[in-house]
mmCIF file of C-alpha atoms in Angstrom:
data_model
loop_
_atom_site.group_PDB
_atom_site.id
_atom_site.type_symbol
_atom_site.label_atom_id
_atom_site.label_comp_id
_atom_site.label_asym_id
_atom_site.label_seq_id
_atom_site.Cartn_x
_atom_site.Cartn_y
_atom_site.Cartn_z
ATOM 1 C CA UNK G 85 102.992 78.082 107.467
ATOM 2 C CA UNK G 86 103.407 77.617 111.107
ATOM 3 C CA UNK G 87 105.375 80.534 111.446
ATOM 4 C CA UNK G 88 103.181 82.479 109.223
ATOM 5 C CA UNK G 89 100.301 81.747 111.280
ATOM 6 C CA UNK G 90 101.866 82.475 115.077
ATOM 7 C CA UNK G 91 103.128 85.747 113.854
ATOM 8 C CA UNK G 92 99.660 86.885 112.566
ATOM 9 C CA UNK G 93 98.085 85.848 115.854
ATOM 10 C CA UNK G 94 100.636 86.762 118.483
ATOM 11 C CA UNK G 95 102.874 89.523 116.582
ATOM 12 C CA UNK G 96 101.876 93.504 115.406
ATOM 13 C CA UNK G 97 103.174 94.915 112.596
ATOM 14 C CA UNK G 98 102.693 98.238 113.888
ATOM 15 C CA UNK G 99 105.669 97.006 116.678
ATOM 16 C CA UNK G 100 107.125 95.156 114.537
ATOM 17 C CA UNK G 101 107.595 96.330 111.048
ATOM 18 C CA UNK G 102 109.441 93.676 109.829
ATOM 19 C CA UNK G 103 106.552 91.166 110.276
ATOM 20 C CA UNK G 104 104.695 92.867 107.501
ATOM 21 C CA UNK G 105 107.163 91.708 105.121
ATOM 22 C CA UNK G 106 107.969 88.202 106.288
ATOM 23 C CA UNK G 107 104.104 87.594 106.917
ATOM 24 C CA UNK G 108 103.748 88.627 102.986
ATOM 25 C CA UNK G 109 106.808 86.998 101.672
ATOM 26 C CA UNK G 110 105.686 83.484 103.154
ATOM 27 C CA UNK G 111 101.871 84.105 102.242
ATOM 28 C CA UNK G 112 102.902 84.348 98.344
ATOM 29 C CA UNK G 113 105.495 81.396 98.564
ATOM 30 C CA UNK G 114 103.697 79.023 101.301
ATOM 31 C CA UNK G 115 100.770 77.327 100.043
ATOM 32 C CA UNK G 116 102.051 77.820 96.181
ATOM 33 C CA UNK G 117 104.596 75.480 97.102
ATOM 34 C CA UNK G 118 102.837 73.094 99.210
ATOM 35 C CA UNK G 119 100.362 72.765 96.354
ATOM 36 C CA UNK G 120 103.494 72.245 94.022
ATOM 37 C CA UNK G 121 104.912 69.406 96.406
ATOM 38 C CA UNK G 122 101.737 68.214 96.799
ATOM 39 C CA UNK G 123 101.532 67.513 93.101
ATOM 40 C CA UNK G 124 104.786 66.429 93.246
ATOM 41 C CA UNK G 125 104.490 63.978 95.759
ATOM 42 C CA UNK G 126 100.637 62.493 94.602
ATOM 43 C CA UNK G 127 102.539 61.574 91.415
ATOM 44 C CA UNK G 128 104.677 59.267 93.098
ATOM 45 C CA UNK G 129 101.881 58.008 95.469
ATOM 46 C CA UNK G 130 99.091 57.839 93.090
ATOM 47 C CA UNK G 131 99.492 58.886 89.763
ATOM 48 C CA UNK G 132 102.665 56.465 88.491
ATOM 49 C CA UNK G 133 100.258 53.605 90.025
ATOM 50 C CA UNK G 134 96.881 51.465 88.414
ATOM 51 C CA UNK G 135 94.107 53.327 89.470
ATOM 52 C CA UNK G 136 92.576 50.643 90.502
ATOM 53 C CA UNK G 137 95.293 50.189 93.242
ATOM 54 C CA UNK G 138 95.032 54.001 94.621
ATOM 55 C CA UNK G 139 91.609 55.369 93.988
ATOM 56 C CA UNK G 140 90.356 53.720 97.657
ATOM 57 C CA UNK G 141 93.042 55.369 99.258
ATOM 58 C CA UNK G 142 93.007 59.039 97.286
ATOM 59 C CA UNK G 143 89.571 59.204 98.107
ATOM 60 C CA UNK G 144 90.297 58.063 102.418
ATOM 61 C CA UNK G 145 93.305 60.701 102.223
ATOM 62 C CA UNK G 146 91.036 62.962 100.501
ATOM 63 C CA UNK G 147 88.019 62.509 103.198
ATOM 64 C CA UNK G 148 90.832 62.746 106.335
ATOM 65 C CA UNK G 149 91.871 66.175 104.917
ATOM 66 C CA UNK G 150 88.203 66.860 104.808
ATOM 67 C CA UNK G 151 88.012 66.193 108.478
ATOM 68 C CA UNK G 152 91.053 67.957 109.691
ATOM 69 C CA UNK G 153 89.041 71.083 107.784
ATOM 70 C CA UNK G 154 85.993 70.510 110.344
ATOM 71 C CA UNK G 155 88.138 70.332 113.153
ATOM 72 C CA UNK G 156 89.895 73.045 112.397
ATOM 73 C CA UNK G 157 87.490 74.997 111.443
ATOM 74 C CA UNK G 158 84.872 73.992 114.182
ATOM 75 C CA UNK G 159 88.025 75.057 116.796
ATOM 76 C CA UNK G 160 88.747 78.416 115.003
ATOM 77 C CA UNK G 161 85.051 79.189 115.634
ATOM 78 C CA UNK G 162 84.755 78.094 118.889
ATOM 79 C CA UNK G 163 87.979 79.454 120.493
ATOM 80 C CA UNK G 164 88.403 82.361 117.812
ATOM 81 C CA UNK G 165 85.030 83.852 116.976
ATOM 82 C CA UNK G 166 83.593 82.422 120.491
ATOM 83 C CA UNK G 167 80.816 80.795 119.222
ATOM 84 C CA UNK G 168 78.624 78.249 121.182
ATOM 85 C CA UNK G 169 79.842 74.382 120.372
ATOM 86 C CA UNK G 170 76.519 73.242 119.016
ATOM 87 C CA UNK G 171 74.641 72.504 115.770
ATOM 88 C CA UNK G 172 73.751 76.183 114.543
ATOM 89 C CA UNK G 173 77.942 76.530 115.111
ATOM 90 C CA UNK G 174 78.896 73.059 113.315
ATOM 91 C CA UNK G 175 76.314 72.481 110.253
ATOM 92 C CA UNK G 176 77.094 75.593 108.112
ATOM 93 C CA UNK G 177 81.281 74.250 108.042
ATOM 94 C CA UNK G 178 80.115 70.641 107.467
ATOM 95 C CA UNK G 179 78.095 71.693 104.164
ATOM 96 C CA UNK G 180 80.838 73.877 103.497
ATOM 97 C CA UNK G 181 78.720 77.152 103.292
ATOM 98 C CA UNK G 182 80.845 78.414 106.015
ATOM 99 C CA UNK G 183 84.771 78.396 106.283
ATOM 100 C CA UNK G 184 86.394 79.476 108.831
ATOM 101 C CA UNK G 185 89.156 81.302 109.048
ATOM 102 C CA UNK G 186 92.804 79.757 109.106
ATOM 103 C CA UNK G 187 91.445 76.676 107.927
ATOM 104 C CA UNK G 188 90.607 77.159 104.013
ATOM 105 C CA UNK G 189 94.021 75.823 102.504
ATOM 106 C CA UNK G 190 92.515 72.478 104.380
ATOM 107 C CA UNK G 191 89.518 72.247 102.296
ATOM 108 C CA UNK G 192 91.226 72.921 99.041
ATOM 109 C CA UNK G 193 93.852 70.452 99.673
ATOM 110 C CA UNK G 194 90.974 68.064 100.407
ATOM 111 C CA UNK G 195 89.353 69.443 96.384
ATOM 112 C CA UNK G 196 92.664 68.954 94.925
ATOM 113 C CA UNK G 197 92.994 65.129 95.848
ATOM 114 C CA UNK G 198 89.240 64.179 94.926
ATOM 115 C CA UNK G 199 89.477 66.436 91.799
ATOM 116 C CA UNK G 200 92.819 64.378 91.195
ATOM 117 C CA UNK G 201 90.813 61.177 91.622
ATOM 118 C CA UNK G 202 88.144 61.946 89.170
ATOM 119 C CA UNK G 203 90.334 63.891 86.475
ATOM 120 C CA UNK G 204 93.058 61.085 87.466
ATOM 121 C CA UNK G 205 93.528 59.613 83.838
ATOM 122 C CA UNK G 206 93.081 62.595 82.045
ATOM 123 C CA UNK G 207 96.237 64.034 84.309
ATOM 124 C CA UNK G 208 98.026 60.796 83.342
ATOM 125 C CA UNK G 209 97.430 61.711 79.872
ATOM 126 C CA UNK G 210 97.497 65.450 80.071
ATOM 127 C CA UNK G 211 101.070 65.196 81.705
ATOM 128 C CA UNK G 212 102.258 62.737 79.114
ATOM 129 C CA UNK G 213 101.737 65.330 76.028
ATOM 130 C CA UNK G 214 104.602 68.403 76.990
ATOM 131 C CA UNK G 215 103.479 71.011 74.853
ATOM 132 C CA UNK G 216 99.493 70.463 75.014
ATOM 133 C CA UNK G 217 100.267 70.473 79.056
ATOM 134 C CA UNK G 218 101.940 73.949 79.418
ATOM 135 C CA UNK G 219 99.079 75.215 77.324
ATOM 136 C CA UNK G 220 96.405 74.045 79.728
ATOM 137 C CA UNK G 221 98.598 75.665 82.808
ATOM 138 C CA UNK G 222 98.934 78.726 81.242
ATOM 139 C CA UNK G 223 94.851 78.308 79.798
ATOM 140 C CA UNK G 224 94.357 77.583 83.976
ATOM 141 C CA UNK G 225 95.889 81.086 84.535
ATOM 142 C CA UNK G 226 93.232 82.948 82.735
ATOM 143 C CA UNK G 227 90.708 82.262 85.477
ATOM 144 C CA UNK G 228 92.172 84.708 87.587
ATOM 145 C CA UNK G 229 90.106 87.534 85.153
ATOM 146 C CA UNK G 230 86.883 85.925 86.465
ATOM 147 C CA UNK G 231 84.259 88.632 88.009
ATOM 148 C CA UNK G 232 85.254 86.790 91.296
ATOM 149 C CA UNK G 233 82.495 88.874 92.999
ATOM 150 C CA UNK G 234 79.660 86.934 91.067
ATOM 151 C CA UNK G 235 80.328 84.141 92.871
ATOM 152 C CA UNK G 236 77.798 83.548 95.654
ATOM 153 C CA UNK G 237 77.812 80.326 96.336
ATOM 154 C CA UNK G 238 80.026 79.187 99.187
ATOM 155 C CA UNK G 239 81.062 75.563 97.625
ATOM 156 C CA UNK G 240 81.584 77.109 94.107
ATOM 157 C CA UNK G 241 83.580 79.756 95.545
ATOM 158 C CA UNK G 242 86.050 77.280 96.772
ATOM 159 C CA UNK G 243 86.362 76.070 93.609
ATOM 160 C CA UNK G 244 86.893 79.169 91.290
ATOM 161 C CA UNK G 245 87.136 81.932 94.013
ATOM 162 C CA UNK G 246 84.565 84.512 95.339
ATOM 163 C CA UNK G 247 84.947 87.224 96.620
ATOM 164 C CA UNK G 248 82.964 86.285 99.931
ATOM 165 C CA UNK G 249 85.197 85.216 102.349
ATOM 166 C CA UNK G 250 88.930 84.238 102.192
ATOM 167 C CA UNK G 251 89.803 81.360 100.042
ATOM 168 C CA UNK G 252 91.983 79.151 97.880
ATOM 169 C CA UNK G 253 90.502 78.226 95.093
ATOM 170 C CA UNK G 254 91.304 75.030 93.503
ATOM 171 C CA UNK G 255 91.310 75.702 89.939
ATOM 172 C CA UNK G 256 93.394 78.878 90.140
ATOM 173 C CA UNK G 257 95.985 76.677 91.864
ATOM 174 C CA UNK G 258 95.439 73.961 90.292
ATOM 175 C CA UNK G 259 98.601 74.616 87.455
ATOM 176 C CA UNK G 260 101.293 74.220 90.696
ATOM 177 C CA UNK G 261 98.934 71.013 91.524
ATOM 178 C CA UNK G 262 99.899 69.500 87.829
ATOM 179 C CA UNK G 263 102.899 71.254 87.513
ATOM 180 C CA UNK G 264 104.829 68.862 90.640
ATOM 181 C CA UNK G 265 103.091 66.097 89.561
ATOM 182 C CA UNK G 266 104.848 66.667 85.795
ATOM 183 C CA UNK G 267 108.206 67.598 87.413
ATOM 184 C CA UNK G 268 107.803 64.019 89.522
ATOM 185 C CA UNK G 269 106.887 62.172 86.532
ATOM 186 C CA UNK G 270 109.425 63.410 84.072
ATOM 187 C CA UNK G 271 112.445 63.863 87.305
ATOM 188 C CA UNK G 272 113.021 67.810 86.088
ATOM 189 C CA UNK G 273 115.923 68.500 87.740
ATOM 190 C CA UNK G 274 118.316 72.088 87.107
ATOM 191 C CA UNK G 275 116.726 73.242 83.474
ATOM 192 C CA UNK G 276 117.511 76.814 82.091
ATOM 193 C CA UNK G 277 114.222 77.051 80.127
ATOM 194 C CA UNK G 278 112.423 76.331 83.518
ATOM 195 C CA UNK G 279 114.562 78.842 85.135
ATOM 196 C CA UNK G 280 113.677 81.292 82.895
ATOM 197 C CA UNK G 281 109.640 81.038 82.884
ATOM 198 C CA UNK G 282 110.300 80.747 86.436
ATOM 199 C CA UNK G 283 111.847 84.481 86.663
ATOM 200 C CA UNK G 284 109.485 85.677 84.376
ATOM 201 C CA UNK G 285 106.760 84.988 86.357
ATOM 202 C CA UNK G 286 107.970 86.090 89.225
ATOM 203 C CA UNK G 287 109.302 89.608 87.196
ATOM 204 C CA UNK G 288 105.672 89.782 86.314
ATOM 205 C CA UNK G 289 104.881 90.510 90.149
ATOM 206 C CA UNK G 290 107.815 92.568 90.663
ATOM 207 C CA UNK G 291 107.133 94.739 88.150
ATOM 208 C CA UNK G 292 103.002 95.455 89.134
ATOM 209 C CA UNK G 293 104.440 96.708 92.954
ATOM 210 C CA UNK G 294 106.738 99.057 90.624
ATOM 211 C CA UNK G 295 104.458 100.272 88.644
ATOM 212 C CA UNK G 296 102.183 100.481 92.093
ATOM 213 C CA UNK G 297 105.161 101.870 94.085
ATOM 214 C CA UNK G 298 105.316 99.003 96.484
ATOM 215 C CA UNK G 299 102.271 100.727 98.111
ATOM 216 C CA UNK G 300 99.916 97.171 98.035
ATOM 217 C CA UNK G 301 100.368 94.204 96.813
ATOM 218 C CA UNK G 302 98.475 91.855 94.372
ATOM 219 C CA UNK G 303 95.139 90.242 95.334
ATOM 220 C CA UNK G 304 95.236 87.391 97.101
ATOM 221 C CA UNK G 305 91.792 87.278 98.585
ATOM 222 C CA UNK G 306 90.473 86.392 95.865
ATOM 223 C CA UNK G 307 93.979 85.562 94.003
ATOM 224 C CA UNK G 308 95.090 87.681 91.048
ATOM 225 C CA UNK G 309 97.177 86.621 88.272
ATOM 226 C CA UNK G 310 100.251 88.614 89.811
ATOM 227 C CA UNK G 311 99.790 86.828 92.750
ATOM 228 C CA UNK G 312 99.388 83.654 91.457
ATOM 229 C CA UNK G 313 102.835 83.519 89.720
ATOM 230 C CA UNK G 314 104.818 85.658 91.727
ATOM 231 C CA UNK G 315 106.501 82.738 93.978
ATOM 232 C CA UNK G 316 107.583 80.817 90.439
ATOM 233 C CA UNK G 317 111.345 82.053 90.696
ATOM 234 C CA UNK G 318 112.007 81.464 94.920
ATOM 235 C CA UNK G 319 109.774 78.125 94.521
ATOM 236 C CA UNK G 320 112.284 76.876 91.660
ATOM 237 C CA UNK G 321 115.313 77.691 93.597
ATOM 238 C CA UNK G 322 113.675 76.024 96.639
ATOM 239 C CA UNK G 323 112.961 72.859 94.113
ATOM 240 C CA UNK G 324 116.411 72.661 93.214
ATOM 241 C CA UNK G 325 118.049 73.358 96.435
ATOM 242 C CA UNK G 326 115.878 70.341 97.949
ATOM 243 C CA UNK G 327 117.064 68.321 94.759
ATOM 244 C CA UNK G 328 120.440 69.459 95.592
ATOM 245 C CA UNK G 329 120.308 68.223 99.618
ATOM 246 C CA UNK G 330 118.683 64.849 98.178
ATOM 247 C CA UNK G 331 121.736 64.311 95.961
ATOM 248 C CA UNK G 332 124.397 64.242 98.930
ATOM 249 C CA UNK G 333 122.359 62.417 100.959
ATOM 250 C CA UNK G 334 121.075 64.841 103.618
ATOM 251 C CA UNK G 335 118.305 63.643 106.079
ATOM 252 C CA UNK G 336 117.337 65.703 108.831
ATOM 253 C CA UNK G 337 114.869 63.445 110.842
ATOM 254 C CA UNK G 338 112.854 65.957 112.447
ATOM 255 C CA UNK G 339 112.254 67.438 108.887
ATOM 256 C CA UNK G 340 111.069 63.916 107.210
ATOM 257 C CA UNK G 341 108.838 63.291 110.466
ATOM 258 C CA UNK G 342 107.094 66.758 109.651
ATOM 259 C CA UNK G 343 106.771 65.478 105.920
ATOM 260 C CA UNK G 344 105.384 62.535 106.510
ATOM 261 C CA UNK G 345 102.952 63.707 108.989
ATOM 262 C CA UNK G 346 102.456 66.890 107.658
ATOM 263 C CA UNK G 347 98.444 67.370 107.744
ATOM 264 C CA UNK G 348 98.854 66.456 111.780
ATOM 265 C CA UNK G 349 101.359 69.051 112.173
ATOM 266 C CA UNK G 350 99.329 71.414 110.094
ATOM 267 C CA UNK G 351 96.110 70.275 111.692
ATOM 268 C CA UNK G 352 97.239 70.362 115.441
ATOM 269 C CA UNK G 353 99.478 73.486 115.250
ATOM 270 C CA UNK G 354 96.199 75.600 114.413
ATOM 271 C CA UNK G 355 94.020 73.958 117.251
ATOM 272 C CA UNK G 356 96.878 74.956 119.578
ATOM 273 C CA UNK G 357 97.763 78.632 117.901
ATOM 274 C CA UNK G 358 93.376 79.045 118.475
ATOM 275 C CA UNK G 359 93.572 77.510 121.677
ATOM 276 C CA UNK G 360 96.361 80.032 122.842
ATOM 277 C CA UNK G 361 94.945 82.969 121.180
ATOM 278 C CA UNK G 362 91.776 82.573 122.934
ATOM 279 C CA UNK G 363 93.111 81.693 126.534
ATOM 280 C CA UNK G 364 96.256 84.593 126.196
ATOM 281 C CA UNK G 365 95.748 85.949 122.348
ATOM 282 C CA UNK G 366 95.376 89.793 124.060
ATOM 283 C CA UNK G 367 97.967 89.571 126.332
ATOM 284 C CA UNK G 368 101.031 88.071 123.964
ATOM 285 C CA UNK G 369 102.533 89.833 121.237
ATOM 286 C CA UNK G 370 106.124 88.476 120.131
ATOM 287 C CA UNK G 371 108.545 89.536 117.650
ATOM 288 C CA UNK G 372 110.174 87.415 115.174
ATOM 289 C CA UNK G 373 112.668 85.602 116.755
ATOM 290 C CA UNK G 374 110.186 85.040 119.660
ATOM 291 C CA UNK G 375 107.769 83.999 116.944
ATOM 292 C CA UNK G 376 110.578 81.088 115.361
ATOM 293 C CA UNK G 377 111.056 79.854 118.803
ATOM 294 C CA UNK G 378 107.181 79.562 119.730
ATOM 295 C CA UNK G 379 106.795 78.041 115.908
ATOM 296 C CA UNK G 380 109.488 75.545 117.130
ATOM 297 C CA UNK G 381 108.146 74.734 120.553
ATOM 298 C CA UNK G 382 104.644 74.002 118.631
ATOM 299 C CA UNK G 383 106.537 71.497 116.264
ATOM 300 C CA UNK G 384 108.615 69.736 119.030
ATOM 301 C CA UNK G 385 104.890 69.583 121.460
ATOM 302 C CA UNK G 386 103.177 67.874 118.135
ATOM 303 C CA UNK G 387 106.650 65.469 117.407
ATOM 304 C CA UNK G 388 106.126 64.275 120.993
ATOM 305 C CA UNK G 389 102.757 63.061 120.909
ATOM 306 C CA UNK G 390 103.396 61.972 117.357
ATOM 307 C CA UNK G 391 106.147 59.506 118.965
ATOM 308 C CA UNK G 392 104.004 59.267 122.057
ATOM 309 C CA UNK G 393 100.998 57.674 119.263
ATOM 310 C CA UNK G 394 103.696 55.440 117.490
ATOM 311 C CA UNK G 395 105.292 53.765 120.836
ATOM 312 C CA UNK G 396 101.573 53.018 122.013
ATOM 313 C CA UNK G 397 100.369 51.315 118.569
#
């Protein structure tokens, strides 16, 4: 997502063809697949736990994600859009009736957690029953029909979708949200049935830029139904791979520090990537190996004053 987001800032497409297709190749896969691990990894935090034990801290962890949305969003505006720091610029983000750009996956990951807390035993139960839970992912799917563009209101939109300014909406989502929390609680690992949906869906999405002759792709702004399935097949082989590098025992550290800080690295990587853009934006445009080693540079900046934070506490 890093990457994503430096190359849509710093890079052009019209320079640099290739960016086109790695910018859309990691928008379908990215935030698919950090809603999937983010199922995945509630499961084991919350959702295998009393909820008694976990609800104060889904709904803290739910709040902080909150915040890191305001920040975000109150720097994207700021440094971005140039507005004045003041009430008029703040207010409309803290109600939620405006969200700023670059920051929306924030407030959805925020939804899902506090939507996990208050659906949290029906999930338990829901993910419990096989066949009655694949019906309600696929049910999920048919909200992607919705007349997206009857949806006016800013906090509903972020919910089901509108059609009003860039989002992801929760329940549209929400099937790779219950789908890595089922896959935690039941330890899927290599399955050929799995493998198989998995393809399908992702054939699915294949097949509409055929019929379309790779001239556009599939919605995402509000998300269609091709786009909402068409990272099942690369997310599954990802899932397996990182079940396969488990199993032997590999452990990079600078990838488990990014894991287990992973709404700082998301959070601070954006205020930097604004802060850039508006001091520079005009004057830097990279290509994609630049673009990997400013991603990297931006990762190792925000591991230092992650360490620098942990030797001062």
């Amino acid at each position: 997502m890093i990457y994503t987001h430096v190359m849509q800032f710093f890079s052009d497409e019209t320079i640099f063809p290739s960016v086109f297709y790695s910018n859309q190749f990691f928008n379908l896969i990215t935030f698919s697949g950090f809603v999937f691990c983010f199922g995945y990894v509630s499961q084991l935090a919350y959702y295998r736990k009393p909820f008694k034990q976990v609800y104060k801290r889904m709904i803290l962890n739910g709040l902080k994600t909150l915040v890191a949305f305001y920040i975000s969003g109150v720097a994207f505006c700021v440094y971005v859009d140039g507005l004045p720091l003041n009430l008029n610029t703040i207010l409309p983000i803290i109600i939620l009736e405006v969200i700023p750009g670059w920051s929306e996956f924030l407030v959805s990951f925020s939804l899902f957690t506090l939507l996990g807390l208050v659906l949290f035993n029906v999930i338990n139960w829901l993910t419990d029953r096989p066949t009655l839970f694949w019906v309600v992912c696929l049910s999920l799917l048919a909200t992607t029909f919705i007349d997206y563009s009857a949806i006016t209101i800013s906090q509903l939109g972020l919910l089901i979708g509108t059609s009003m300014f860039p989002t992801f909406p929760v329940i549209q989502y929400l099937p790779y949200y219950l789908i890595g929390i089922y896959f935690a609680k039941h330890r899927i690992d290599f399955h050929r049935k799995y493998l198989l949906a998995s393809i399908v869906g992702t054939a699915i999405f294949v097949c509409y830029l055929f019929i379309h002759e790779f001239k556009h792709l599939p919605e995402r702004f509000p998300p269609s139904l091709y786009w909402i399935i068409g990272a099942t097949f690369i997310l599954y082989i990802y899932y397996i791979f990182s079940k396969l590098l488990d199993r032997i025992g590999f452990d990079l550290r600078l990838l488990s520090m990014i894991g287990e800080n992973v709404l700082f690295y998301l959070l601070l990587s954006n205020i930097l990537i604004f802060s850039i853009d508006h001091a520079i934006g005009i004057h830097l445009i990279i290509g994609p190996i630049k673009g990997i080693l400013l991603s990297f540079v931006l990762i190792l900046v925000i591991t230092y004053l992650i360490r620098i934070v942990r030797v001062s506490n």
